[in-house]
Short mmCIF file of C-alpha atoms in Angstrom, two decimals:
data_model
loop_
_atom_site.label_atom_id
_atom_site.label_comp_id
_atom_site.label_asym_id
_atom_site.label_seq_id
_atom_site.Cartn_x
_atom_site.Cartn_y
_atom_site.Cartn_z
CA MET A 1 0.01 0.01 -0.01
CA GLN A 2 1.16 3.53 -0.73
CA SER A 3 0.96 6.10 2.01
CA SER A 4 -1.36 9.02 1.39
CA ASP A 5 1.53 11.42 0.84
CA GLN A 6 2.71 9.29 -2.09
CA GLY A 7 -0.63 8.41 -3.65
CA PRO A 8 -2.77 9.87 -6.43
CA GLU A 9 -4.55 12.20 -3.95
CA ALA A 10 -1.32 13.97 -3.11
CA ALA A 11 -0.30 14.23 -6.77
CA ALA A 12 -3.69 15.69 -7.75
CA ALA A 13 -3.60 18.23 -4.92
CA ARG A 14 -0.01 19.25 -5.68
CA PHE A 15 -0.51 19.82 -9.41
CA THR A 16 -3.97 21.40 -9.33
CA GLY A 17 -3.70 23.43 -6.12
CA ARG A 18 -7.06 22.07 -4.96
CA ALA A 19 -8.16 19.89 -2.07
CA VAL A 20 -9.24 16.35 -2.87
CA THR A 21 -12.68 15.08 -1.92
CA GLY A 22 -12.68 11.61 -3.49
CA VAL A 23 -10.63 8.95 -5.24
CA ARG A 24 -11.79 6.10 -7.49
CA PRO A 25 -9.15 3.62 -8.63
CA VAL A 26 -9.55 2.67 -12.29
CA SER A 27 -6.62 0.26 -12.47
CA GLY A 28 -3.42 -0.45 -10.61
CA THR A 29 -1.81 2.63 -12.17
CA LEU A 30 -4.76 4.96 -12.86
CA ALA A 31 -7.25 6.79 -10.63
CA GLU A 32 -10.00 9.36 -10.98
CA VAL A 33 -9.63 12.04 -8.35
CA THR A 34 -12.42 14.48 -7.48
CA LEU A 35 -11.40 17.98 -6.46
CA ASP A 36 -13.18 20.32 -4.07
CA ASP A 37 -14.46 22.46 -6.97
CA GLY A 38 -16.23 19.45 -8.49
CA ARG A 39 -13.74 18.75 -11.28
CA VAL A 40 -12.40 15.26 -11.82
CA VAL A 41 -8.83 14.67 -12.94
CA MET A 42 -6.98 11.53 -13.96
CA VAL A 43 -3.86 10.58 -12.05
CA LYS A 44 -1.54 8.06 -13.69
CA ARG A 45 1.50 6.37 -12.20
CA GLN A 46 4.42 5.34 -14.39
CA ASP A 47 7.53 3.72 -13.01
CA ALA A 48 9.56 3.48 -16.25
CA PRO A 49 12.39 6.04 -16.31
CA GLY A 50 11.34 9.01 -18.44
CA GLY A 51 7.88 7.60 -19.04
CA VAL A 52 5.90 10.39 -17.38
CA ARG A 53 8.03 13.09 -18.97
CA ALA A 54 7.58 11.54 -22.42
CA GLU A 55 3.82 11.23 -22.06
CA ALA A 56 3.38 14.76 -20.75
CA ALA A 57 5.55 16.22 -23.53
CA GLY A 58 3.64 14.16 -26.08
CA LEU A 59 0.25 15.36 -24.91
CA ARG A 60 1.39 18.99 -24.97
CA TRP A 61 2.92 18.61 -28.43
CA LEU A 62 -0.22 17.02 -29.86
CA GLY A 63 -2.38 19.65 -28.17
CA ALA A 64 -0.24 22.49 -29.53
CA ALA A 65 -1.31 21.54 -33.07
CA GLY A 66 -4.86 22.72 -32.28
CA ALA A 67 -6.28 19.74 -34.18
CA VAL A 68 -7.27 16.54 -32.34
CA ARG A 69 -8.37 17.07 -28.75
CA VAL A 70 -6.14 15.86 -25.93
CA PRO A 71 -6.57 16.23 -22.15
CA ALA A 72 -4.77 19.18 -20.59
CA VAL A 73 -1.73 18.35 -18.47
CA HIS A 74 -1.89 19.82 -14.97
CA GLY A 75 1.56 18.67 -13.97
CA HIS A 76 3.92 15.74 -13.58
CA ASP A 77 7.01 14.54 -11.78
CA GLY A 78 9.14 11.45 -12.11
CA ARG A 79 6.28 9.14 -11.23
CA TRP A 80 2.88 10.89 -11.45
CA LEU A 81 0.99 12.53 -14.31
CA VAL A 82 -2.18 14.56 -13.70
CA THR A 83 -4.49 15.42 -16.59
CA ASP A 84 -8.08 16.39 -17.23
CA ARG A 85 -10.64 13.59 -17.40
CA VAL A 86 -12.54 13.08 -20.66
CA ALA A 87 -16.28 12.69 -20.05
CA ASP A 88 -17.48 9.49 -21.75
CA GLY A 89 -19.60 9.63 -24.86
CA ARG A 90 -20.46 7.23 -27.67
CA PRO A 91 -18.72 6.76 -31.03
CA GLY A 92 -20.75 7.85 -34.04
CA GLY A 93 -20.30 8.40 -37.75
CA ARG A 94 -20.24 12.20 -37.61
CA ALA A 95 -17.73 12.22 -34.79
CA ALA A 96 -15.60 9.70 -36.71
CA VAL A 97 -15.51 11.84 -39.85
CA ARG A 98 -14.55 14.83 -37.72
CA PHE A 99 -11.84 12.78 -36.05
CA GLY A 100 -10.42 11.81 -39.44
CA ARG A 101 -10.22 15.45 -40.52
CA ASP A 102 -8.65 16.46 -37.19
CA LEU A 103 -6.12 13.62 -37.38
CA ALA A 104 -5.09 14.78 -40.82
CA ALA A 105 -4.56 18.29 -39.44
CA LEU A 106 -2.50 16.88 -36.56
CA HIS A 107 -0.24 14.98 -38.93
CA ALA A 108 0.12 18.01 -41.22
CA SER A 109 1.38 20.12 -38.30
CA GLY A 110 4.63 18.22 -38.75
CA ALA A 111 7.77 17.35 -36.85
CA GLU A 112 11.38 18.42 -37.09
CA ALA A 113 12.51 15.02 -38.36
CA PHE A 114 11.59 11.37 -38.48
CA GLY A 115 12.08 10.12 -34.95
CA ALA A 116 12.12 13.59 -33.41
CA PRO A 117 10.77 13.59 -29.83
CA PRO A 118 8.24 16.19 -28.71
CA PRO A 119 9.83 19.37 -27.36
CA GLY A 120 10.95 18.60 -23.83
CA GLY A 121 10.51 14.88 -24.35
CA PRO A 122 13.33 12.36 -23.76
CA THR A 123 15.19 10.45 -26.42
CA ASP A 124 14.64 7.28 -24.41
CA ALA A 125 10.88 7.03 -24.29
CA SER A 126 8.47 4.10 -24.37
CA ILE A 127 5.52 2.61 -26.22
CA GLY A 128 3.30 0.86 -23.75
CA LEU A 129 5.70 -1.06 -21.53
CA ALA A 130 8.42 -1.37 -24.19
CA PRO A 131 11.33 1.04 -24.57
CA MET A 132 11.29 3.27 -27.67
CA ARG A 133 14.18 5.45 -28.73
CA ASN A 134 13.44 8.72 -30.51
CA VAL A 135 16.56 8.94 -32.67
CA THR A 136 16.23 11.14 -35.74
CA GLY A 137 16.78 10.22 -39.37
CA THR A 138 16.66 12.07 -42.68
CA ASP A 139 14.62 9.57 -44.73
CA TRP A 140 11.71 7.46 -43.55
CA PRO A 141 12.66 4.03 -45.00
CA THR A 142 16.12 4.01 -43.39
CA TRP A 143 14.86 5.41 -40.09
CA TYR A 144 11.90 3.00 -39.92
CA ALA A 145 14.15 0.01 -40.50
CA GLU A 146 16.89 1.06 -38.06
CA HIS A 147 14.78 2.44 -35.23
CA ARG A 148 11.31 0.90 -35.48
CA VAL A 149 11.68 -2.60 -36.97
CA LEU A 150 15.14 -4.01 -36.33
CA PRO A 151 15.49 -3.17 -32.60
CA TYR A 152 12.30 -5.09 -31.74
CA LEU A 153 13.14 -7.89 -34.17
CA ARG A 154 16.51 -8.39 -32.42
CA ARG A 155 14.90 -8.38 -29.00
CA ALA A 156 12.24 -10.88 -30.14
CA VAL A 157 14.90 -13.17 -31.63
CA ASP A 158 16.99 -12.94 -28.45
CA ASP A 159 13.92 -13.85 -26.41
CA GLY A 160 13.07 -16.76 -28.71
CA THR A 161 9.73 -15.22 -29.66
CA VAL A 162 10.81 -14.91 -33.30
CA ARG A 163 12.81 -17.89 -34.52
CA ALA A 164 16.24 -17.14 -35.99
CA ALA A 165 15.25 -18.58 -39.38
CA GLU A 166 12.24 -16.23 -39.53
CA ALA A 167 14.32 -13.08 -39.02
CA GLU A 168 15.40 -13.17 -42.67
CA VAL A 169 11.88 -12.25 -43.82
CA PHE A 170 11.91 -9.05 -41.77
CA GLU A 171 15.47 -8.25 -42.87
CA ARG A 172 14.40 -8.56 -46.52
CA VAL A 173 11.57 -6.08 -45.86
CA CYS A 174 14.08 -3.66 -44.40
CA GLU A 175 16.44 -4.05 -47.37
CA ARG A 176 13.59 -3.34 -49.78
CA LEU A 177 12.03 -0.51 -47.76
CA PRO A 178 13.09 2.25 -50.19
CA GLU A 179 10.99 0.62 -52.93
CA LEU A 180 8.18 -0.51 -50.63
CA ALA A 181 7.65 2.75 -48.77
CA GLY A 182 5.75 4.63 -51.46
CA PRO A 183 6.22 8.32 -52.31
CA ALA A 184 8.41 10.31 -49.94
CA GLU A 185 6.47 12.39 -47.39
CA PRO A 186 7.56 14.98 -44.81
CA PRO A 187 7.69 13.95 -41.14
CA ALA A 188 4.22 13.92 -39.58
CA ARG A 189 3.31 14.68 -35.99
CA LEU A 190 2.28 11.20 -34.81
CA HIS A 191 0.39 10.02 -31.77
CA GLY A 192 2.55 6.95 -32.13
CA ASP A 193 0.43 4.41 -30.24
CA LEU A 194 -2.91 4.99 -31.91
CA TRP A 195 -4.84 1.85 -31.11
CA ASN A 196 -8.54 1.99 -30.25
CA GLY A 197 -7.93 2.03 -26.49
CA ASN A 198 -6.15 5.37 -26.80
CA VAL A 199 -9.08 7.00 -28.62
CA LEU A 200 -11.77 8.23 -26.24
CA TRP A 201 -15.15 9.21 -27.66
CA GLY A 202 -16.13 12.19 -25.55
CA ALA A 203 -19.53 13.41 -24.41
CA ASP A 204 -18.84 16.58 -26.43
CA GLY A 205 -19.05 14.64 -29.69
CA HIS A 206 -15.30 14.72 -30.33
CA ALA A 207 -12.65 12.00 -30.27
CA TRP A 208 -9.87 12.59 -27.75
CA LEU A 209 -6.41 11.05 -27.75
CA ILE A 210 -4.60 9.78 -24.66
CA ASP A 211 -1.40 7.83 -23.83
CA PRO A 212 0.74 8.93 -26.79
CA ALA A 213 4.14 7.64 -27.80
CA ALA A 214 4.51 10.80 -29.85
CA HIS A 215 7.31 11.38 -32.35
CA GLY A 216 7.92 12.43 -35.94
CA GLY A 217 7.03 9.65 -38.36
CA HIS A 218 4.98 8.61 -41.39
CA ARG A 219 1.31 9.47 -41.19
CA GLU A 220 0.28 6.07 -42.55
CA THR A 221 1.68 4.44 -39.38
CA ASP A 222 -0.97 6.01 -37.15
CA LEU A 223 -3.71 4.94 -39.56
CA ALA A 224 -2.35 1.39 -39.84
CA MET A 225 -2.36 1.07 -36.06
CA LEU A 226 -5.99 2.20 -35.92
CA ARG A 227 -6.83 -0.64 -38.28
CA LEU A 228 -4.68 -3.22 -36.48
CA PHE A 229 -6.85 -3.53 -33.36
CA GLY A 230 -10.10 -2.16 -34.71
CA CYS A 231 -11.69 1.26 -34.33
CA PRO A 232 -15.40 2.15 -34.31
CA HIS A 233 -16.52 3.70 -37.61
CA LEU A 234 -13.03 3.34 -39.09
CA ASP A 235 -14.34 3.79 -42.65
CA ASP A 236 -15.81 7.14 -41.59
CA VAL A 237 -12.51 8.12 -39.95
CA LEU A 238 -10.67 7.33 -43.18
CA ASP A 239 -13.25 9.18 -45.27
CA GLY A 240 -12.77 12.31 -43.17
CA TYR A 241 -9.01 11.95 -43.38
CA GLN A 242 -9.03 11.53 -47.15
CA GLU A 243 -11.26 14.59 -47.56
CA ALA A 244 -8.77 16.70 -45.66
CA ALA A 245 -5.47 15.19 -46.82
CA PRO A 246 -5.66 12.43 -49.45
CA LEU A 247 -3.25 9.58 -48.92
CA ALA A 248 -0.72 8.61 -51.58
CA ASP A 249 -1.68 5.99 -54.14
CA GLY A 250 -1.12 2.45 -52.88
CA TRP A 251 -1.55 3.28 -49.21
CA ARG A 252 -3.82 0.26 -48.64
CA ASP A 253 -1.01 -2.00 -49.87
CA ARG A 254 1.34 -0.47 -47.28
CA VAL A 255 -0.83 -1.10 -44.23
CA ALA A 256 0.98 -4.33 -43.35
CA LEU A 257 4.35 -2.58 -43.66
CA HIS A 258 3.32 0.08 -41.15
CA GLN A 259 1.86 -2.56 -38.84
CA LEU A 260 5.25 -4.31 -38.51
CA PHE A 261 6.37 -1.86 -35.83
CA PRO A 262 3.42 -2.30 -33.42
CA LEU A 263 3.23 -6.04 -34.08
CA LEU A 264 6.91 -6.54 -33.21
CA VAL A 265 6.46 -4.39 -30.10
CA HIS A 266 3.59 -6.63 -29.07
CA ALA A 267 5.69 -9.72 -29.84
CA VAL A 268 8.33 -8.43 -27.43
CA LEU A 269 5.74 -7.70 -24.75
CA PHE A 270 3.18 -10.47 -25.20
CA GLY A 271 4.78 -13.36 -27.02
CA ARG A 272 4.62 -15.70 -29.94
CA SER A 273 1.10 -15.05 -31.24
CA TYR A 274 2.10 -11.52 -32.19
CA ALA A 275 5.36 -12.76 -33.71
CA VAL A 276 3.26 -14.94 -36.03
CA ARG A 277 1.11 -11.94 -36.99
CA ALA A 278 4.23 -9.85 -37.60
CA LEU A 279 5.66 -12.58 -39.83
CA GLN A 280 2.42 -12.67 -41.80
CA ALA A 281 2.54 -8.88 -42.21
CA ALA A 282 6.16 -9.06 -43.42
CA ARG A 283 5.26 -11.73 -45.99
CA VAL A 284 2.26 -9.73 -47.21
CA THR A 285 4.50 -6.70 -47.59
CA LEU A 286 7.05 -8.62 -49.68
CA ALA A 287 4.33 -10.24 -51.81
CA GLY A 288 2.70 -6.88 -52.54
#
């Protein structure tokens, strides 16, 4: 048990300047805290070095684009992050189209380079519970291979999750990335971990983004991750996106390529079933 001076109540009071009147644990690392003025904030604990700093910087960077909505950050330290709570709503077609347009605007707001961290964010960040290094590169195919595919492939092989003989398929994808990547695009401002659980459908009729692994990358990566684990009204999201910023020809054929990164991350974290899916994605990419 944590003492009260180390718990979410103390973090909420410290970063909002308000007294706390109630706490509701949501999970082992997340709590809703009610303040004496009636507002409710979310208090999240992260123990990974640099994790809180990376998430706070990512939220602020995404919010600075003035596009997709993100919760305001009240404050953070080495362990605790305090943000606004998003009031729950329901996903709908109109909100999904709006989300697609807003996501296109977020991506178009850009980044300094592929792999660039948010301002104030650390180079050594994380995606979920896995480490993620924000090391910059000048072209997307080389950067994606060196910093988003191969590090997780090596870890998965070392762990025995990907068999040594299977690694060659991923290595061939990396070798052919310049021809597989499609037309060159400028670095986009990515959420970076855009699966359905990090999209909240708010009571205000807007989609809100939480828990980013933000960095400069290729805009198709965010969209491929939305498809990977399912998203309500995804066709409407894509319609809104295409209206605002049409994707390059052949983008559907590149979905599997962009899913290699999150699938290998999941293989490292959760085991062989995701390694099999990653291998399938690599083979689809080569066959396409």
